[in-house]
GROMACS .gro file of C-alpha atoms in nm:
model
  374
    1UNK     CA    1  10.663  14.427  11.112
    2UNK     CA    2  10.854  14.270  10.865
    3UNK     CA    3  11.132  14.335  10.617
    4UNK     CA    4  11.133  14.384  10.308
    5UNK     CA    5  11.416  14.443  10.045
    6UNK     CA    6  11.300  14.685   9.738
    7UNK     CA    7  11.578  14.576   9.465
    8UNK     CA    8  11.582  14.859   9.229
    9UNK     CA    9  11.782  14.900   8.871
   10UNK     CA   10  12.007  15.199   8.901
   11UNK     CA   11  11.755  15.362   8.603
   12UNK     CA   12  11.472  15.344   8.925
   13UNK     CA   13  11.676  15.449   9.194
   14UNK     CA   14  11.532  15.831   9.145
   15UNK     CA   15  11.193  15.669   9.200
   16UNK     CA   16  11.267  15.512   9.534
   17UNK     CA   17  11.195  15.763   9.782
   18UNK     CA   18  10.839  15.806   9.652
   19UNK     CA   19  10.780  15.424   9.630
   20UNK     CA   20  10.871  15.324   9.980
   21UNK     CA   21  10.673  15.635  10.078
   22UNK     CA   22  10.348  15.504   9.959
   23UNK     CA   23  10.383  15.098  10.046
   24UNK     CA   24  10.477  15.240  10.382
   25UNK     CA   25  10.114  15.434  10.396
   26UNK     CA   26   9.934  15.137  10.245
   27UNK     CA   27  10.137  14.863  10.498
   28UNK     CA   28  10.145  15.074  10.792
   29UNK     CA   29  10.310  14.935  11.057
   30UNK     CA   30  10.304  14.581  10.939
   31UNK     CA   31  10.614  14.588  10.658
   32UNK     CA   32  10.905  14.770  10.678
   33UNK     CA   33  11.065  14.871  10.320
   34UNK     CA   34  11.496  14.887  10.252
   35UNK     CA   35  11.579  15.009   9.927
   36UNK     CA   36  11.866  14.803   9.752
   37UNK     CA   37  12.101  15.062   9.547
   38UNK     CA   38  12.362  14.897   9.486
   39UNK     CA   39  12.345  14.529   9.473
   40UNK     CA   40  12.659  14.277   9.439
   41UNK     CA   41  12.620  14.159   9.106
   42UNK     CA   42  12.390  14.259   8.780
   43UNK     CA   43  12.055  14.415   8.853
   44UNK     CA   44  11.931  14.117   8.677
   45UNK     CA   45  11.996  13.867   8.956
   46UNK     CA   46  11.819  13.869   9.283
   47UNK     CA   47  12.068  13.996   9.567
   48UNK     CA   48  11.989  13.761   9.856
   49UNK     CA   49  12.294  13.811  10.049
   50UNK     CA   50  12.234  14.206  10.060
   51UNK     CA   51  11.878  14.125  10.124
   52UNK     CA   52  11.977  13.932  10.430
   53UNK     CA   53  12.239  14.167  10.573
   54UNK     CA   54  11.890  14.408  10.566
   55UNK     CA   55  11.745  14.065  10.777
   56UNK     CA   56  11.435  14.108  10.509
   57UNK     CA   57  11.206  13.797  10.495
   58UNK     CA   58  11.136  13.870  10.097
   59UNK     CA   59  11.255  14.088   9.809
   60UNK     CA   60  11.040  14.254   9.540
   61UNK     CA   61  11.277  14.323   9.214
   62UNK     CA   62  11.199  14.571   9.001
   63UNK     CA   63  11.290  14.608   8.635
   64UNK     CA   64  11.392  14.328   8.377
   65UNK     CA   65  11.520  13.958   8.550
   66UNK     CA   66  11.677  13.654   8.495
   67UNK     CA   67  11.433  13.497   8.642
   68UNK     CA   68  11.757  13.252   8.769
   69UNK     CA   69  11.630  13.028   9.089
   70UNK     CA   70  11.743  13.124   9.414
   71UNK     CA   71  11.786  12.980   9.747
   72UNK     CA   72  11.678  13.094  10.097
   73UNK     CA   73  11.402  13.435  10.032
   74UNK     CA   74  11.077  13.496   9.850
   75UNK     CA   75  11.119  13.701   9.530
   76UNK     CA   76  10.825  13.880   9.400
   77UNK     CA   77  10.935  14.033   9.063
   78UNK     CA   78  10.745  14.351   8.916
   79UNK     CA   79  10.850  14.420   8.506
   80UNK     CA   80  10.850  14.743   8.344
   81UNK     CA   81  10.573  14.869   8.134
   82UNK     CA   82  10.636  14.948   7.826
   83UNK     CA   83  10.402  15.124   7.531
   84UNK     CA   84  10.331  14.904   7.270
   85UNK     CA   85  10.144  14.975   6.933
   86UNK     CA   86  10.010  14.616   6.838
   87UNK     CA   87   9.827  14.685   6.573
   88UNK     CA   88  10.094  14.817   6.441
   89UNK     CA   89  10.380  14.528   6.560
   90UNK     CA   90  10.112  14.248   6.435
   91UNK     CA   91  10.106  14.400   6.073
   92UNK     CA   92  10.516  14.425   6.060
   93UNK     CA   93  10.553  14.063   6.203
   94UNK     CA   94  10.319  13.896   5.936
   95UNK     CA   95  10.430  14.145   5.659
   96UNK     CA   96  10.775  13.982   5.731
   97UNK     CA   97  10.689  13.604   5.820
   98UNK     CA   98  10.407  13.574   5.566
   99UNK     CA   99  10.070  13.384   5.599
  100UNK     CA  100  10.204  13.061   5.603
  101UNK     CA  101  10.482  13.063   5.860
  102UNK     CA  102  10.414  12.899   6.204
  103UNK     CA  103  10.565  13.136   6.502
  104UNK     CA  104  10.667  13.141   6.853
  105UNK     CA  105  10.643  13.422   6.991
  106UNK     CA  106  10.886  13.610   7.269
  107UNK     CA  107  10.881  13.937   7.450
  108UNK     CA  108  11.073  14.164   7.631
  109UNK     CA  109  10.924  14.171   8.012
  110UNK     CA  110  10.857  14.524   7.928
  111UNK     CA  111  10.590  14.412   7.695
  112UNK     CA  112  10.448  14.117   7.894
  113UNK     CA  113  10.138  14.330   7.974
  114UNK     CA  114  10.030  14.358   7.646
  115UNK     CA  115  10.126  14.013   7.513
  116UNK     CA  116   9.767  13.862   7.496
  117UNK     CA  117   9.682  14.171   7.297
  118UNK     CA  118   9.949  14.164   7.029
  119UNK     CA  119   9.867  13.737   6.993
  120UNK     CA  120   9.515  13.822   6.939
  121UNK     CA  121   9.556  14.020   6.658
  122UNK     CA  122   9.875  13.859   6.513
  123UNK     CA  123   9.708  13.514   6.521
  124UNK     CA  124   9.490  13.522   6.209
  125UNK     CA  125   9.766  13.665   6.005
  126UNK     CA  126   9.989  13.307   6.047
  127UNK     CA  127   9.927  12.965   6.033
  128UNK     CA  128   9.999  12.866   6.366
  129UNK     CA  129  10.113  13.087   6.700
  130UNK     CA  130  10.257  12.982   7.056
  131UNK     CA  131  10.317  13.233   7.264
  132UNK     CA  132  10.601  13.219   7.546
  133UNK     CA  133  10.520  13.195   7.899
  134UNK     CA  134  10.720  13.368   8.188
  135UNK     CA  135  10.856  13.124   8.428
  136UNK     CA  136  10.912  13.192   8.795
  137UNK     CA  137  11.087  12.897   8.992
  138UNK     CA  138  11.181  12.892   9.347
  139UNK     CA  139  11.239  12.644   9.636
  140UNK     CA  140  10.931  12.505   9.794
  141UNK     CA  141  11.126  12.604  10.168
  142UNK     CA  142  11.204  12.962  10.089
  143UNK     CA  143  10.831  13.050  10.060
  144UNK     CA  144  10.655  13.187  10.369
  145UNK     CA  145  10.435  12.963  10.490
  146UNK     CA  146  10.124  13.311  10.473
  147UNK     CA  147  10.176  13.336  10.099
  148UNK     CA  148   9.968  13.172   9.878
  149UNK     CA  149   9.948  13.414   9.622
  150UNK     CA  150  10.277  13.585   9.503
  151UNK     CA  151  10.131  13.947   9.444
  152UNK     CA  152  10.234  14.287   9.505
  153UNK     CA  153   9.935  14.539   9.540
  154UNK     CA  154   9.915  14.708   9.191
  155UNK     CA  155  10.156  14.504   9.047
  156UNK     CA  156  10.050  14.180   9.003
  157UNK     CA  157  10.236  13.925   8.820
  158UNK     CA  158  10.129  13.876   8.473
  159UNK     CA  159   9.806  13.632   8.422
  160UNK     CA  160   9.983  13.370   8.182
  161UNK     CA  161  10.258  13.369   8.437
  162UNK     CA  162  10.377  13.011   8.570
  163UNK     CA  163  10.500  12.970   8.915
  164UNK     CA  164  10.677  12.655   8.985
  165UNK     CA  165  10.847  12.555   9.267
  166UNK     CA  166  11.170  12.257   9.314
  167UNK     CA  167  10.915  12.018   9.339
  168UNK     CA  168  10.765  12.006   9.014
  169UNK     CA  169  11.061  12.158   8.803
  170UNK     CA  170  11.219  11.888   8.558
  171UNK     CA  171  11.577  11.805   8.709
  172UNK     CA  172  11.745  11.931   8.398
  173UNK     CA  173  11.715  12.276   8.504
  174UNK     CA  174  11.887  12.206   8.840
  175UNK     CA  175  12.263  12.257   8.723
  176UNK     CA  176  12.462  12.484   8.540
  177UNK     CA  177  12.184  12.740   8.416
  178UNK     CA  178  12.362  12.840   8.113
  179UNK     CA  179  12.459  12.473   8.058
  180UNK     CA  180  12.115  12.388   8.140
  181UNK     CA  181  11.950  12.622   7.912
  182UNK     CA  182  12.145  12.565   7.571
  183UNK     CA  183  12.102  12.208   7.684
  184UNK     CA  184  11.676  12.231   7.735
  185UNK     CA  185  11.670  12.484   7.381
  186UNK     CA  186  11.848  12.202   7.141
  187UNK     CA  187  11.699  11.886   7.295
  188UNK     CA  188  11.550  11.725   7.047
  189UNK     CA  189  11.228  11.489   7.204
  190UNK     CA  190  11.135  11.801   7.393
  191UNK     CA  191  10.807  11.990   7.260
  192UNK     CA  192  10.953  12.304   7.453
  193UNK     CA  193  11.124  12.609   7.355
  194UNK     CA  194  11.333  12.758   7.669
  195UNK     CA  195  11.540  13.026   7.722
  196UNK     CA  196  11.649  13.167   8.095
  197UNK     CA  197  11.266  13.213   8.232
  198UNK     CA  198  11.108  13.236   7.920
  199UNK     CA  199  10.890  12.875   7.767
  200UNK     CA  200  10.725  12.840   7.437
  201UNK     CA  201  10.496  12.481   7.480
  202UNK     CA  202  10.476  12.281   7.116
  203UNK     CA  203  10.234  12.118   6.965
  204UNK     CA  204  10.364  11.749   7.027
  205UNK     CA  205  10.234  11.677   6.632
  206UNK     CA  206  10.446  11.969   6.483
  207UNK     CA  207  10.834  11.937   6.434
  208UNK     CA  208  11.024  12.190   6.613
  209UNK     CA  209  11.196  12.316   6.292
  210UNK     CA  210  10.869  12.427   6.141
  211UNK     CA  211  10.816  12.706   6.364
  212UNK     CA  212  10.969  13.057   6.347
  213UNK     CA  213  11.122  13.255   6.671
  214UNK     CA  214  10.997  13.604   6.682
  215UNK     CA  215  11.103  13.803   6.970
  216UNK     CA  216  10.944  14.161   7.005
  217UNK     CA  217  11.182  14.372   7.232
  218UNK     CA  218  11.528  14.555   7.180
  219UNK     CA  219  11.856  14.394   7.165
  220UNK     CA  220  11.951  14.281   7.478
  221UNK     CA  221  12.155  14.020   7.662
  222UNK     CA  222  11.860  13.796   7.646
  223UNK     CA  223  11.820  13.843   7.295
  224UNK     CA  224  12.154  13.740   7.255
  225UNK     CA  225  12.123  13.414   7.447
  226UNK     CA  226  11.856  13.342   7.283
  227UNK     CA  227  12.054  13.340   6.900
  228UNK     CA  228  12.311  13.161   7.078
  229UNK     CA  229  12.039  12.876   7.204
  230UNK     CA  230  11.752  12.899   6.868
  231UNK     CA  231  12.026  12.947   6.612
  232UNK     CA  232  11.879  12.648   6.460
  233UNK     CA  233  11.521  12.822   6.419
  234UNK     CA  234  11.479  13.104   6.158
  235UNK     CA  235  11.524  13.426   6.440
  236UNK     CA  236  11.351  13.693   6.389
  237UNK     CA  237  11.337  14.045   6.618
  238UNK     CA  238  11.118  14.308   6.559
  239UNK     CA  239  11.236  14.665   6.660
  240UNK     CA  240  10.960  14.885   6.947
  241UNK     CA  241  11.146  15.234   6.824
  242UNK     CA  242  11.107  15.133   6.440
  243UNK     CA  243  10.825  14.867   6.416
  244UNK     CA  244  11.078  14.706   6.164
  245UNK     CA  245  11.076  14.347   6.166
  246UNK     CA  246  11.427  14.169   6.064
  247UNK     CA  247  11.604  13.820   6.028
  248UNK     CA  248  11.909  13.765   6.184
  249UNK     CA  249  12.051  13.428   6.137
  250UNK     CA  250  12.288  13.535   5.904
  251UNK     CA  251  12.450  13.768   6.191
  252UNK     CA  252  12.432  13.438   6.437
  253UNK     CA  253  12.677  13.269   6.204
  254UNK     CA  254  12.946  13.531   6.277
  255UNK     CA  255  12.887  13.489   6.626
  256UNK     CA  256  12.899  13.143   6.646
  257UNK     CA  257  13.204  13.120   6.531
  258UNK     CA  258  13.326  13.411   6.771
  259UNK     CA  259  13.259  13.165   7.020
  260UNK     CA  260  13.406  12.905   6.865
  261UNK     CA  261  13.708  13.081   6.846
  262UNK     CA  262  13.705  13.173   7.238
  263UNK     CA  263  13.689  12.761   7.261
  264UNK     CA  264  13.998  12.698   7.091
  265UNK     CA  265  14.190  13.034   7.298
  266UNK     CA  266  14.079  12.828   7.593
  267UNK     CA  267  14.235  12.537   7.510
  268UNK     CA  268  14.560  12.677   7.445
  269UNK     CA  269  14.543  12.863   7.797
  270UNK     CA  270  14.784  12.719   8.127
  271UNK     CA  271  14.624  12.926   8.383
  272UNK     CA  272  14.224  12.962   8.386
  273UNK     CA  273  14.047  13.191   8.618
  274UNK     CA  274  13.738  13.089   8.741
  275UNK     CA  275  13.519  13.440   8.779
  276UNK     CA  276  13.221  13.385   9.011
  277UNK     CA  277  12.949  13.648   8.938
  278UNK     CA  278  12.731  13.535   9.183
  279UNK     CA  279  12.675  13.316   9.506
  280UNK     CA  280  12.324  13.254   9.447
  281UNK     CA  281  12.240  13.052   9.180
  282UNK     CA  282  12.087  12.709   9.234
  283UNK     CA  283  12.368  12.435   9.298
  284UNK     CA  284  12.688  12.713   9.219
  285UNK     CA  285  12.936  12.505   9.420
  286UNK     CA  286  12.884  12.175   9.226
  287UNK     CA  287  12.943  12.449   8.916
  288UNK     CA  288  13.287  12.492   9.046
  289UNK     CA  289  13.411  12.229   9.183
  290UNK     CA  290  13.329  12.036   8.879
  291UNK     CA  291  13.527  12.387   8.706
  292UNK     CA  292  13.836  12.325   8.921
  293UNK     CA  293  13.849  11.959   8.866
  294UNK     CA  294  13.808  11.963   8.486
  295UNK     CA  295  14.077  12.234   8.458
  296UNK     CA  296  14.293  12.015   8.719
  297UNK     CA  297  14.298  11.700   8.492
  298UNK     CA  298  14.339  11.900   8.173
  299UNK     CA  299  14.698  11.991   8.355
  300UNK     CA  300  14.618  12.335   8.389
  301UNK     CA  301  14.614  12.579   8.701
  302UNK     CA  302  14.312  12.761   8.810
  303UNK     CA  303  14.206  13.044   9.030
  304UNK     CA  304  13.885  13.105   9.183
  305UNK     CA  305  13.776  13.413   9.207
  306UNK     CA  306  13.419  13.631   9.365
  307UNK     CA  307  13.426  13.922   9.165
  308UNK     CA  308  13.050  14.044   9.184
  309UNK     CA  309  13.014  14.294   8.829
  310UNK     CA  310  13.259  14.164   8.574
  311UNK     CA  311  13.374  14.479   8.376
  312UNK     CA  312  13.777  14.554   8.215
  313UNK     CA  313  13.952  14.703   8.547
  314UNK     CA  314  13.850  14.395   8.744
  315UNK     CA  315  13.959  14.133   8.490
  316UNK     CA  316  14.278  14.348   8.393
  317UNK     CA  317  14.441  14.280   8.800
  318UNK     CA  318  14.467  13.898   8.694
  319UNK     CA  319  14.793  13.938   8.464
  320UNK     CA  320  14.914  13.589   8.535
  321UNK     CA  321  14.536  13.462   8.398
  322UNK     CA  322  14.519  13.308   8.065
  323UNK     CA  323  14.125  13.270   7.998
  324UNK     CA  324  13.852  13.317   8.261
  325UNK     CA  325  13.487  13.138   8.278
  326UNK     CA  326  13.226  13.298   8.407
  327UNK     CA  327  12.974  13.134   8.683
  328UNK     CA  328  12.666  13.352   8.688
  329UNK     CA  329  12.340  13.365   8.558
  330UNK     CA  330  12.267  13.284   8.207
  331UNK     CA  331  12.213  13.677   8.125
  332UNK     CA  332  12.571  13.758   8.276
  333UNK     CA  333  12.734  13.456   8.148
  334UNK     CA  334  12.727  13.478   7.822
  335UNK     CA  335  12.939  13.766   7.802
  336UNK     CA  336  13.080  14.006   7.460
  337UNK     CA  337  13.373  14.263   7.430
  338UNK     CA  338  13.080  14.538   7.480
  339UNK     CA  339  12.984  14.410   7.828
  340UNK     CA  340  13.340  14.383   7.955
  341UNK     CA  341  13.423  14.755   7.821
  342UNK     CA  342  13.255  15.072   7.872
  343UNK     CA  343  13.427  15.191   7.596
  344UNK     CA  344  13.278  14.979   7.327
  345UNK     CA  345  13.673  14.852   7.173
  346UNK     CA  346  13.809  14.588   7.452
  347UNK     CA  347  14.125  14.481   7.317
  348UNK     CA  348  14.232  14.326   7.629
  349UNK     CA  349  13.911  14.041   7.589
  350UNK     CA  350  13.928  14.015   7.241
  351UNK     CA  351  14.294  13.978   7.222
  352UNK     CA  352  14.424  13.861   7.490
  353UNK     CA  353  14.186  13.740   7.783
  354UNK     CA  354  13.913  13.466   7.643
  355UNK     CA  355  13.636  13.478   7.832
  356UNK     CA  356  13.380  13.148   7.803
  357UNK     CA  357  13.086  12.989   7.962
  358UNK     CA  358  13.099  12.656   8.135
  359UNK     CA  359  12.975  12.487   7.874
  360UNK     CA  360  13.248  12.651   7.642
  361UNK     CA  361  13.510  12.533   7.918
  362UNK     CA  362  13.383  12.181   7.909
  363UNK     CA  363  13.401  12.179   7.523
  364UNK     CA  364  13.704  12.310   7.541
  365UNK     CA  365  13.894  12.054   7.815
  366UNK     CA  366  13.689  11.728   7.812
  367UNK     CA  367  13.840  11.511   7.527
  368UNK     CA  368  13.523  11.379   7.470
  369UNK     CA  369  13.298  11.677   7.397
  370UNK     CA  370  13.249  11.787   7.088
  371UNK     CA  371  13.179  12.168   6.916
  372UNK     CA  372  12.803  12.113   6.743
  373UNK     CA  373  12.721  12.463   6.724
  374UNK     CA  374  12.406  12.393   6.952
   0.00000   0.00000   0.00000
């Protein structure tokens, strides 16, 4: 039969055993199931290339995603379950926002299963509410040609999911995906509110401004993508472990101009290294080549670099390396002293070793661009 690549978070790996155990007994002889423990890059991303040294025809990730579009295999992606008191969430959110506060609404993937349940009963407590969609995007050749539903038995993907393929996807989302995604989350004509896989749809009659982003799930890097993207919106996150619901845009302020400040090391660097976190993102060589020759005619030196999980020993072999921007997936790009340092305190980042997005490199080098905060 065929192969199939189980990509598990290192938090599942204890479960693995038993789960290829029983899709074994309910495929029989028709699928065979590898179990991905260590993939190349974050557990985020989809790890094609180990999937195809395993020569597996499709891979079913487990645990929270990017949701980044990826070339050449089937992804079916299962999300945690999480418990979720709505009753409970729905009175902190409105206690918070108020009655007359329109608000989009965000999730963790943990929570997607209850979703529709938390909307019903937060929806007469505010004036308006759009709830996000999850979207899944892959290339109309990768899909085998006997799927026409993407489902894993017990675990289907969520109802209000959207499945699009490269057909019908806008071409903005084609290119950089960070780029792509601060680009999509601040145009202005566009009834949309996006952020790496996740899509709040507009009313076309109500401004943009006039609605509130709530997201209901801990912090986490998407959380902090999001800020980066919605500062512009009044942010909100409420808290599973405390049911408190908080504002944050004064904290966004500081961090803005954190990155900011990586902008301007950047520009003072002579040698840039150009960290690769991944080799299968949608359209990554036109990412750096367009990298290498923006750095080139800024009259600076560059060195590319496939380094798979960015973390301090990695980064701290490159002495001769200025500043470094990431190409990875929106989740890994955006990256903070935490990330790099298991400690919690990395000096060498925050000191010494900038380390940007390409959009943050292009603002940085290109004459023309210009910092807007957005």
């Amino acid at each position: 039969g065929s192969t199939v690549s189980l990509q598990l978070p290192d938090e599942y790996l204890c479960y693995g055993s038993r789960l290829v155990a029983r899709l074994s007994d309910h495929c029989g002889e028709h699928a065979r199931f590898v179990i991905l423990g260590d993939t190349s890059y974050g557990s985020c991303c989809v790890d094609v290339v180990a999937a195809q040294h395993a020569d597996a025809r499709a891979v079913v990730h487990y645990g929270d995603a990017c949701l980044t579009r990826v070339r050449g295999m089937s992804v079916y992606y299962v999300f945690p379950r999480a418990v979720l008191d709505t009753e409970a969430v729905a009175n902190a959110i409105a206690a918070s926002l108020g009655p007359d506060k329109r608000v989009a609404l965000f999730v963790d993937g943990s929570y997607e299963h209850c979703k529709s349940e938390l909307a019903e009963k937060l929806r007469p407590r505010v004036l308006d509410l759009v709830c996000s969609q999850t979207m899944l995007r892959q290339d109309t050749d990768s899909l085998p040609t006997t799927a026409s539903s993407p489902r894993l038995e017990g675990h289907p993907i969520p109802e209000n999911t959207k499945m699009e393929t490269s057909a019908s996807t806008s071409s903005g989302s084609g290119g950089d995906a960070s780029t792509a995604l601060l680009d999509d989350a601040s145009r202005a004509p566009c009834q949309t509110i996006s952020v790496c896989g996740r899509e709040c749809s507009l009313p076309s009659t109500l401004a943009r401004e006039s609605f509130a982003v709530c997201f209901v799930g801990p912090e986490c890097a998407w959380w902090t993508l999001a800020m980066t993207c919605l500062h512009t919106f009044e942010l909100y996150r409420l808290d599973p472990e405390t049911v408190q619901c908080v504002q944050v845009q004064r904290s966004m302020n500081r961090a803005l101009m954190r990155r900011y400040y990586l902008i301007e090391r950047v520009r003072d660097a002579d040698v840039v290294g150009i960290l690769v976190g991944t080799l299968n993102m949608e359209r990554n060589i036109e990412v750096i080549d367009h990298l290498r020759k923006l750095i080139r005619e800024s009259g600076k030196k560059s060195y590319t670099v496939v380094i798979g999980k960015l973390n301090e020993a990695k980064v701290s072999n490159f002495l001769e390396v200025d500043a470094f921007v990431t190409v990875a997936c929106p989740l890994s790009s955006l990256l903070t002293d935490e990330a790099l340092s298991s400690k919690g305190d990395m000096v060498f980042a925050s000191k010494y070793k900038p380390v940007v997005t390409p959009m943050e490199l292009q603002i940085a080098l290109d004459s023309e661009a210009e910092w807007t905060g957005s």
